[in-house]
Amino acid sequence: MSRYQCIPYQKDEIDSIYEKMAYFYHAKCEIYDRSLTYWRSRFDRTEAFVVGEQRKYSIHHAELLRKKIFEWYREKFKMPFDIERWKKANNDLCRMSAQYPIDMCEYFLKNNDEIICELDGLFEVNV
């Protein structure tokens, strides 16, 4: 096997990690936003509609969570965080309903996915 045949496999594995981190990030943010308000978006009944003072808390929580995920990735994989891959994974999720990342995280947790389980254990207490 040549080294060129190995690159796509490694890239797919890394992309999968970024996708799972994005699922986790969106799920935790949506669950937090739902805890702030009972209002729902008129376009997506599963999406929390956060306004006013609550929006400040939502943004602060999202920033802290994102920073902690970036730090976790750097420590676990001993490599720099790739913002472009992160943006791509996030943009792909923007087309989905707000409930979708929550359902995916629950699916991964139920199937003992290493990345999601580690993130969940790490952030359940800290965030």
Coordinates of N, CA, C and O in Angstrom, one line a residue:
M1 N 0.9 -1.2 0.0 CA 0.0 0.0 0.0 C 0.9 1.2 0.0 O 1.8 1.4 0.8
S2 N 0.6 2.1 -0.9 CA 1.4 3.4 -1.0 C 0.9 4.4 0.1 O -0.2 4.3 0.6
R3 N 1.7 5.4 0.3 CA 1.3 6.4 1.3 C 0.2 7.2 0.8 O -0.6 7.8 1.6
Y4 N -0.1 7.3 -0.5 CA -1.2 8.0 -1.0 C -2.5 7.4 -0.7 O -3.5 8.0 -0.6
Q5 N -2.5 6.1 -0.6 CA -3.7 5.4 -0.3 C -4.1 5.6 1.2 O -5.3 5.4 1.6
C6 N -3.2 5.9 2.1 CA -3.5 6.1 3.5 C -4.1 7.4 3.8 O -4.8 7.6 4.7
I7 N -3.8 8.5 3.0 CA -4.2 9.8 3.3 C -5.7 10.0 3.4 O -6.2 10.5 4.3
P8 N -6.5 9.4 2.4 CA -8.0 9.6 2.5 C -8.5 9.0 3.7 O -9.4 9.5 4.3
Y9 N -8.0 7.8 4.1 CA -8.6 7.1 5.3 C -8.3 8.0 6.6 O -9.2 8.2 7.4
Q10 N -7.1 8.6 6.7 CA -6.8 9.4 7.8 C -7.7 10.7 7.8 O -8.2 11.1 8.8
K11 N -7.8 11.2 6.6 CA -8.6 12.4 6.5 C -10.1 12.2 6.9 O -10.7 12.9 7.6
D12 N -10.6 11.0 6.4 CA -12.0 10.7 6.8 C -12.2 10.5 8.3 O -13.2 10.9 8.9
E13 N -11.2 9.9 8.9 CA -11.2 9.7 10.3 C -11.2 11.0 11.1 O -12.0 11.2 12.0
I14 N -10.4 11.9 10.6 CA -10.3 13.2 11.3 C -11.6 14.0 11.0 O -12.1 14.7 11.9
D15 N -12.1 14.0 9.8 CA -13.4 14.6 9.5 C -14.5 14.1 10.4 O -15.4 14.8 10.9
S16 N -14.5 12.8 10.6 CA -15.5 12.2 11.5 C -15.4 12.7 12.9 O -16.4 12.9 13.6
I17 N -14.2 12.9 13.4 CA -14.0 13.5 14.7 C -14.5 14.9 14.8 O -15.2 15.2 15.8
Y18 N -14.3 15.7 13.8 CA -14.8 17.1 13.8 C -16.3 17.1 13.7 O -17.0 17.9 14.4
E19 N -16.9 16.1 13.0 CA -18.3 16.0 12.9 C -18.9 15.7 14.3 O -19.9 16.3 14.7
K20 N -18.3 14.8 14.9 CA -18.8 14.4 16.3 C -18.7 15.5 17.3 O -19.5 15.7 18.1
M21 N -17.6 16.2 17.2 CA -17.4 17.4 18.1 C -18.5 18.4 17.8 O -19.0 19.1 18.7
A22 N -18.8 18.6 16.5 CA -19.8 19.6 16.1 C -21.2 19.1 16.6 O -22.0 19.9 17.1
Y23 N -21.5 17.8 16.5 CA -22.7 17.3 17.1 C -22.8 17.6 18.5 O -23.9 18.1 19.0
F24 N -21.8 17.3 19.2 CA -21.7 17.5 20.7 C -21.9 19.0 21.0 O -22.7 19.3 21.9
Y25 N -21.2 19.8 20.3 CA -21.3 21.3 20.6 C -22.7 21.8 20.4 O -23.3 22.5 21.2
H26 N -23.3 21.5 19.2 CA -24.7 21.9 18.9 C -25.7 21.4 19.9 O -26.6 22.1 20.3
A27 N -25.5 20.1 20.2 CA -26.5 19.5 21.2 C -26.4 20.2 22.5 O -27.5 20.5 23.1
K28 N -25.2 20.4 23.1 CA -25.1 21.0 24.4 C -25.6 22.4 24.3 O -26.2 22.9 25.3
C29 N -25.3 23.1 23.3 CA -25.8 24.5 23.2 C -27.3 24.6 23.1 O -27.9 25.4 23.7
E30 N -27.9 23.7 22.3 CA -29.3 23.7 22.2 C -30.0 23.3 23.5 O -31.0 23.9 23.9
I31 N -29.5 22.3 24.2 CA -30.1 21.9 25.4 C -30.0 23.1 26.4 O -30.9 23.3 27.2
Y32 N -28.8 23.8 26.4 CA -28.7 24.9 27.3 C -29.7 26.0 27.0 O -30.3 26.6 27.8
D33 N -29.8 26.3 25.7 CA -30.7 27.3 25.2 C -32.2 27.0 25.6 O -33.0 27.8 26.0
R34 N -32.5 25.7 25.5 CA -33.9 25.3 25.9 C -34.1 25.5 27.4 O -35.2 25.7 27.8
S35 N -33.0 25.4 28.2 CA -33.2 25.6 29.6 C -33.4 27.1 29.9 O -33.9 27.4 31.0
L36 N -33.0 28.0 29.0 CA -33.1 29.4 29.2 C -34.5 29.9 28.9 O -35.0 30.8 29.5
T37 N -35.2 29.2 28.0 CA -36.5 29.7 27.6 C -37.4 28.6 27.1 O -36.9 27.6 26.6
Y38 N -38.7 28.9 27.1 CA -39.7 27.9 26.6 C -40.1 28.3 25.2 O -40.9 27.6 24.5
W39 N -39.7 29.5 24.7 CA -40.1 30.0 23.4 C -39.4 29.1 22.4 O -38.3 28.7 22.5
R40 N -40.1 28.9 21.3 CA -39.5 28.1 20.2 C -39.6 28.9 18.9 O -40.5 29.7 18.7
S41 N -38.7 28.6 18.0 CA -38.6 29.2 16.7 C -39.9 28.9 15.9 O -40.3 27.7 16.0
R42 N -40.4 29.8 15.1 CA -41.6 29.5 14.4 C -41.3 28.6 13.1 O -42.1 28.0 12.5
F43 N -40.0 28.6 12.7 CA -39.6 27.8 11.6 C -39.2 26.4 12.0 O -39.2 25.5 11.2
D44 N -38.7 26.2 13.2 CA -38.3 24.9 13.7 C -38.7 24.8 15.1 O -38.1 25.4 16.0
R45 N -39.8 24.0 15.3 CA -40.4 23.9 16.6 C -39.5 23.3 17.7 O -39.8 23.3 18.9
T46 N -38.4 22.7 17.3 CA -37.4 22.1 18.3 C -36.3 23.1 18.7 O -35.6 22.8 19.6
E47 N -36.3 24.2 18.0 CA -35.2 25.2 18.3 C -35.6 26.2 19.3 O -36.7 26.9 19.1
A48 N -34.8 26.4 20.3 CA -35.1 27.5 21.3 C -35.0 28.9 20.7 O -34.0 29.1 19.9
F49 N -35.9 29.8 21.1 CA -35.8 31.1 20.6 C -35.3 32.0 21.8 O -36.1 32.3 22.7
V50 N -34.1 32.4 21.7 CA -33.4 33.1 22.8 C -33.3 34.5 22.5 O -32.7 34.9 21.4
V51 N -33.8 35.4 23.3 CA -33.7 36.9 23.1 C -33.4 37.6 24.3 O -33.4 37.1 25.4
G52 N -33.0 38.9 24.2 CA -32.7 39.7 25.3 C -31.6 39.3 26.2 O -30.5 38.9 25.7
E53 N -31.8 39.4 27.5 CA -30.7 39.0 28.5 C -30.3 37.6 28.3 O -29.1 37.2 28.5
Q54 N -31.2 36.7 28.0 CA -30.9 35.3 27.8 C -29.9 35.0 26.7 O -29.1 34.1 26.8
R55 N -30.0 35.8 25.7 CA -29.0 35.7 24.5 C -27.6 35.9 25.0 O -26.7 35.2 24.5
K56 N -27.4 36.8 25.9 CA -26.0 37.0 26.4 C -25.5 35.7 27.1 O -24.3 35.3 26.9
Y57 N -26.4 35.1 27.9 CA -26.0 33.9 28.5 C -25.7 32.7 27.5 O -24.8 31.9 27.7
S58 N -26.5 32.7 26.5 CA -26.4 31.7 25.5 C -25.1 31.8 24.8 O -24.3 30.8 24.5
I59 N -24.7 33.0 24.4 CA -23.5 33.3 23.6 C -22.3 33.0 24.5 O -21.3 32.4 24.1
H60 N -22.3 33.4 25.8 CA -21.2 33.1 26.7 C -21.0 31.6 26.9 O -19.9 31.1 26.9
H61 N -22.1 30.9 27.1 CA -22.0 29.4 27.2 C -21.4 28.8 26.0 O -20.6 27.9 26.1
A62 N -21.9 29.2 24.8 CA -21.4 28.7 23.5 C -19.9 28.9 23.4 O -19.1 28.0 22.9
E63 N -19.4 30.1 23.7 CA -18.0 30.5 23.6 C -17.2 29.6 24.6 O -16.1 29.1 24.2
L64 N -17.6 29.4 25.8 CA -16.9 28.6 26.8 C -16.8 27.2 26.3 O -15.7 26.5 26.4
L65 N -17.9 26.7 25.8 CA -18.0 25.3 25.3 C -17.0 25.1 24.2 O -16.3 24.1 24.1
R66 N -17.1 26.0 23.2 CA -16.2 25.9 22.0 C -14.7 25.9 22.4 O -13.9 25.1 22.0
K67 N -14.3 26.8 23.3 CA -12.9 26.9 23.8 C -12.5 25.6 24.5 O -11.4 25.1 24.2
K68 N -13.4 25.0 25.3 CA -13.1 23.8 26.0 C -12.9 22.6 25.0 O -12.1 21.8 25.2
I69 N -13.8 22.6 24.0 CA -13.7 21.6 23.0 C -12.3 21.7 22.2 O -11.6 20.7 21.9
F70 N -12.0 22.9 21.8 CA -10.7 23.2 21.2 C -9.5 22.7 22.0 O -8.6 22.0 21.5
E71 N -9.5 23.0 23.3 CA -8.5 22.6 24.2 C -8.4 21.1 24.3 O -7.3 20.5 24.3
W72 N -9.6 20.5 24.5 CA -9.7 19.0 24.6 C -9.0 18.4 23.4 O -8.3 17.4 23.5
Y73 N -9.4 18.9 22.2 CA -8.9 18.3 20.9 C -7.3 18.4 20.9 O -6.7 17.4 20.6
R74 N -6.8 19.6 21.2 CA -5.4 19.8 21.2 C -4.6 18.8 22.1 O -3.6 18.3 21.8
E75 N -5.2 18.7 23.3 CA -4.6 17.8 24.3 C -4.7 16.3 23.9 O -3.7 15.6 24.1
K76 N -5.8 15.9 23.4 CA -6.0 14.5 23.1 C -5.2 14.1 21.9 O -4.6 13.0 21.9
F77 N -5.2 14.9 20.8 CA -4.6 14.4 19.6 C -3.2 15.0 19.4 O -2.6 14.7 18.4
K78 N -2.8 15.9 20.2 CA -1.5 16.6 20.1 C -1.2 17.2 18.7 O -0.2 17.0 18.2
M79 N -2.3 17.8 18.3 CA -2.1 18.5 17.0 C -3.0 19.8 17.0 O -3.9 19.9 17.8
P80 N -2.7 20.8 16.2 CA -3.5 22.0 16.2 C -4.9 21.8 15.7 O -5.2 20.9 14.9
F81 N -5.8 22.6 16.2 CA -7.2 22.6 15.8 C -7.4 23.2 14.4 O -6.9 24.3 14.2
D82 N -8.0 22.5 13.6 CA -8.3 22.9 12.2 C -9.6 23.7 12.1 O -10.7 23.1 12.1
I83 N -9.5 25.0 12.1 CA -10.7 25.8 12.0 C -11.6 25.6 10.8 O -12.8 25.6 10.9
E84 N -11.0 25.3 9.7 CA -11.7 25.1 8.4 C -12.5 23.8 8.5 O -13.7 23.8 8.1
R85 N -12.0 22.8 9.1 CA -12.8 21.5 9.3 C -13.9 21.8 10.2 O -15.0 21.2 10.1
W86 N -13.6 22.5 11.3 CA -14.7 22.9 12.3 C -15.8 23.6 11.6 O -17.0 23.3 11.8
K87 N -15.5 24.6 10.8 CA -16.5 25.4 10.1 C -17.3 24.6 9.2 O -18.5 24.7 9.1
K88 N -16.7 23.7 8.4 CA -17.4 22.8 7.5 C -18.4 21.9 8.3 O -19.5 21.7 7.9
A89 N -17.9 21.3 9.4 CA -18.8 20.4 10.2 C -20.0 21.2 10.8 O -21.1 20.7 10.8
N90 N -19.7 22.4 11.2 CA -20.8 23.3 11.7 C -21.8 23.7 10.6 O -23.0 23.7 10.8
N91 N -21.3 24.1 9.5 CA -22.1 24.5 8.4 C -23.0 23.3 7.9 O -24.2 23.6 7.5
D92 N -22.5 22.1 7.9 CA -23.3 21.0 7.5 C -24.5 20.8 8.5 O -25.6 20.4 8.1
L93 N -24.3 21.1 9.8 CA -25.3 20.9 10.8 C -26.4 22.0 10.7 O -27.5 21.9 11.2
C94 N -26.0 23.2 10.2 CA -26.9 24.3 10.1 C -28.1 24.0 9.3 O -29.2 24.6 9.4
R95 N -28.0 23.0 8.4 CA -29.2 22.7 7.5 C -30.1 21.7 8.2 O -31.2 21.4 7.7
M96 N -29.7 21.2 9.3 CA -30.5 20.2 10.1 C -31.4 20.9 11.1 O -31.2 22.0 11.5
S97 N -32.4 20.1 11.6 CA -33.2 20.7 12.7 C -32.4 20.8 14.0 O -31.3 20.2 14.1
A98 N -32.9 21.6 14.9 CA -32.2 21.7 16.2 C -32.1 20.4 17.0 O -31.2 20.2 17.8
Q99 N -33.1 19.6 16.8 CA -33.1 18.3 17.5 C -32.1 17.3 17.0 O -31.7 16.4 17.7
Y100 N -31.7 17.4 15.7 CA -30.9 16.4 15.0 C -29.5 16.2 15.8 O -29.2 15.0 16.1
P101 N -28.7 17.2 16.2 CA -27.5 16.9 16.9 C -27.7 16.3 18.2 O -26.9 15.4 18.7
I102 N -28.8 16.6 18.9 CA -29.2 16.0 20.2 C -29.4 14.5 20.0 O -28.9 13.6 20.7
D103 N -30.2 14.2 18.9 CA -30.5 12.8 18.6 C -29.2 12.0 18.3 O -29.1 10.9 18.7
M104 N -28.4 12.6 17.5 CA -27.1 12.0 17.1 C -26.2 11.7 18.3 O -25.6 10.7 18.5
C105 N -26.1 12.7 19.2 CA -25.3 12.5 20.4 C -25.9 11.4 21.3 O -25.1 10.6 21.8
E106 N -27.2 11.3 21.4 CA -27.8 10.2 22.2 C -27.5 8.9 21.5 O -27.2 7.9 22.2
Y107 N -27.6 8.9 20.2 CA -27.2 7.6 19.5 C -25.8 7.2 19.7 O -25.5 6.0 20.0
F108 N -24.9 8.2 19.6 CA -23.5 7.9 19.8 C -23.2 7.4 21.3 O -22.4 6.5 21.5
L109 N -23.9 8.1 22.2 CA -23.7 7.7 23.6 C -24.2 6.3 23.9 O -23.6 5.5 24.6
K110 N -25.4 6.0 23.3 CA -26.0 4.7 23.4 C -25.0 3.6 22.9 O -25.0 2.5 23.4
N111 N -24.3 3.9 21.8 CA -23.4 2.9 21.2 C -22.0 3.1 21.6 O -21.1 2.5 21.0
N112 N -21.8 3.8 22.7 CA -20.5 4.0 23.4 C -19.4 4.5 22.4 O -18.3 3.9 22.4
D113 N -19.7 5.5 21.6 CA -18.7 6.1 20.8 C -17.6 6.8 21.6 O -18.0 7.5 22.5
E114 N -16.4 6.5 21.3 CA -15.3 6.9 22.1 C -15.2 8.5 22.3 O -15.1 9.0 23.3
I115 N -15.4 9.2 21.1 CA -15.2 10.6 21.1 C -16.4 11.3 21.9 O -16.2 12.1 22.8
I116 N -17.6 10.9 21.6 CA -18.8 11.5 22.3 C -18.8 11.2 23.7 O -19.1 12.0 24.6
C117 N -18.5 9.9 24.1 CA -18.5 9.5 25.5 C -17.4 10.3 26.3 O -17.7 10.7 27.4
E118 N -16.3 10.5 25.7 CA -15.2 11.2 26.4 C -15.6 12.7 26.6 O -15.4 13.2 27.6
L119 N -16.1 13.3 25.5 CA -16.6 14.7 25.6 C -17.7 14.8 26.6 O -17.7 15.7 27.5
D120 N -18.6 13.9 26.6 CA -19.8 14.0 27.6 C -19.3 13.8 29.0 O -19.7 14.6 29.9
G121 N -18.4 12.9 29.2 CA -17.8 12.7 30.6 C -17.0 13.9 31.1 O -17.1 14.3 32.2
L122 N -16.3 14.5 30.1 CA -15.5 15.7 30.5 C -16.3 16.9 30.7 O -16.0 17.7 31.7
F123 N -17.3 17.1 30.0 CA -18.1 18.4 30.1 C -19.3 18.3 30.9 O -19.9 19.3 31.2
E124 N -19.7 17.1 31.3 CA -20.9 17.0 32.1 C -20.8 17.7 33.4 O -21.7 18.3 33.9
V125 N -19.6 17.7 34.0 CA -19.3 18.3 35.2 C -18.9 19.8 35.0 O -19.3 20.7 35.8
N126 N -18.1 20.0 34.0 CA -17.4 21.3 33.9 C -18.3 22.4 33.2 O -18.0 23.6 33.5
V127 N -19.2 22.1 32.4 CA -20.0 23.1 31.7 C -21.3 23.3 32.2 O -22.0 22.5 32.6

